[in-house]
Amino acid sequence: MRMEYVEAVLDVVALIPAGAAVAYGDVAEILGSGGARQVGSVMSQHGSAVPWWRVLKANGDAPPGHEREALALYILEETPLLGSHAEYLRTGEGRWRVDLTAARWAPNDGEFDRIDAVAERLERSVRKLSAPDDEMTV
DNA sequence: ATTCTGACTTGCT
DNA sequence: AAGCAAGCCAGAA
């Protein structure tokens, strides 16, 4: 994974406000580069310093392997939840997920500008590295 | 070039 | 609601 991509992903995630959340695929779409799996890979390897719990699966399931910790944070941030999260916290039983329909981050103007800046920076760094030897030529 | 592996998604039982 | 199959994108072997 290119460093610029990793940084772009982390920069975007850092912008997500408490109580809100987005899917892996949303981040990829915002950046206009890569896919959900790439974003997941970045979060897996470099996500510890940013609000990683605010990036999750498209159906609202928390990041695999961190359900417990993520749930505590969702409750703390009052992120909209569905299912038996209270029971899950007590007994470890029960299924739950983030109500992504209600929680999905809707960037305001200021946030949008910063997202845009990150996406543009990434886009430029990608172009810069593609000029010389181009495959597919011939 | 081919194959395998993922903090992924979507569509279909 | 829960599994499964396929599609998807990139890096690694």
Short mmCIF file of N, CA and C (backbone and C1' of nucleotides) in Angstrom, two decimals, chain A residues 24-25 36-37 58, chain B residues 6-10:
data_model
loop_
_atom_site.label_atom_id
_atom_site.label_comp_id
_atom_site.label_asym_id
_atom_site.label_seq_id
_atom_site.Cartn_x
_atom_site.Cartn_y
_atom_site.Cartn_z
N TYR A 24 -16.38 1.09 5.22
CA TYR A 24 -15.07 1.04 4.57
C TYR A 24 -15.20 1.56 3.13
N GLY A 25 -16.24 1.08 2.48
CA GLY A 25 -16.44 1.46 1.09
C GLY A 25 -16.69 2.95 0.91
N ALA A 36 -13.15 -0.95 -0.81
CA ALA A 36 -13.40 -1.21 0.62
C ALA A 36 -12.29 -2.06 1.23
N ARG A 37 -11.82 -3.03 0.50
CA ARG A 37 -10.80 -3.92 1.06
C ARG A 37 -9.50 -3.19 1.33
N ALA A 58 -20.42 -2.29 5.90
CA ALA A 58 -21.56 -1.63 5.28
C ALA A 58 -22.88 -1.96 5.97
P DG B 6 -5.94 -14.73 5.33
"O5'" DG B 6 -6.50 -13.32 5.58
"C5'" DG B 6 -7.61 -12.66 5.23
"C4'" DG B 6 -7.23 -11.20 5.27
"C3'" DG B 6 -8.37 -10.34 5.71
"O3'" DG B 6 -7.89 -9.20 6.39
"C1'" DG B 6 -7.88 -9.98 3.40
P DA B 7 -8.00 -9.47 7.94
"O5'" DA B 7 -9.45 -8.96 8.21
"C5'" DA B 7 -9.56 -7.86 9.05
"C4'" DA B 7 -10.86 -7.20 8.76
"C3'" DA B 7 -10.85 -6.24 7.57
"O3'" DA B 7 -12.18 -6.03 7.11
"C1'" DA B 7 -10.91 -5.03 9.58
P DC B 8 -12.74 -7.00 5.89
"O5'" DC B 8 -13.73 -5.95 5.19
"C5'" DC B 8 -13.26 -4.67 4.81
"C4'" DC B 8 -14.05 -4.20 3.62
"C3'" DC B 8 -15.56 -4.11 3.87
"O3'" DC B 8 -16.09 -2.98 3.16
"C1'" DC B 8 -15.13 -5.58 2.08
P DT B 9 -17.60 -2.59 3.41
"O5'" DT B 9 -18.31 -2.70 1.99
"C5'" DT B 9 -18.03 -3.76 1.12
"C4'" DT B 9 -18.91 -3.63 -0.11
"C3'" DT B 9 -20.40 -3.41 0.16
"O3'" DT B 9 -20.99 -2.79 -0.96
"C1'" DT B 9 -20.02 -5.63 -0.60
P DT B 10 -22.63 -2.47 -0.82
"O5'" DT B 10 -23.32 -3.42 -1.89
"C5'" DT B 10 -22.52 -4.11 -2.84
"C4'" DT B 10 -23.36 -5.07 -3.64
"C3'" DT B 10 -24.86 -4.99 -3.36
"O3'" DT B 10 -25.55 -5.23 -4.57
"C1'" DT B 10 -24.04 -7.12 -2.75
#
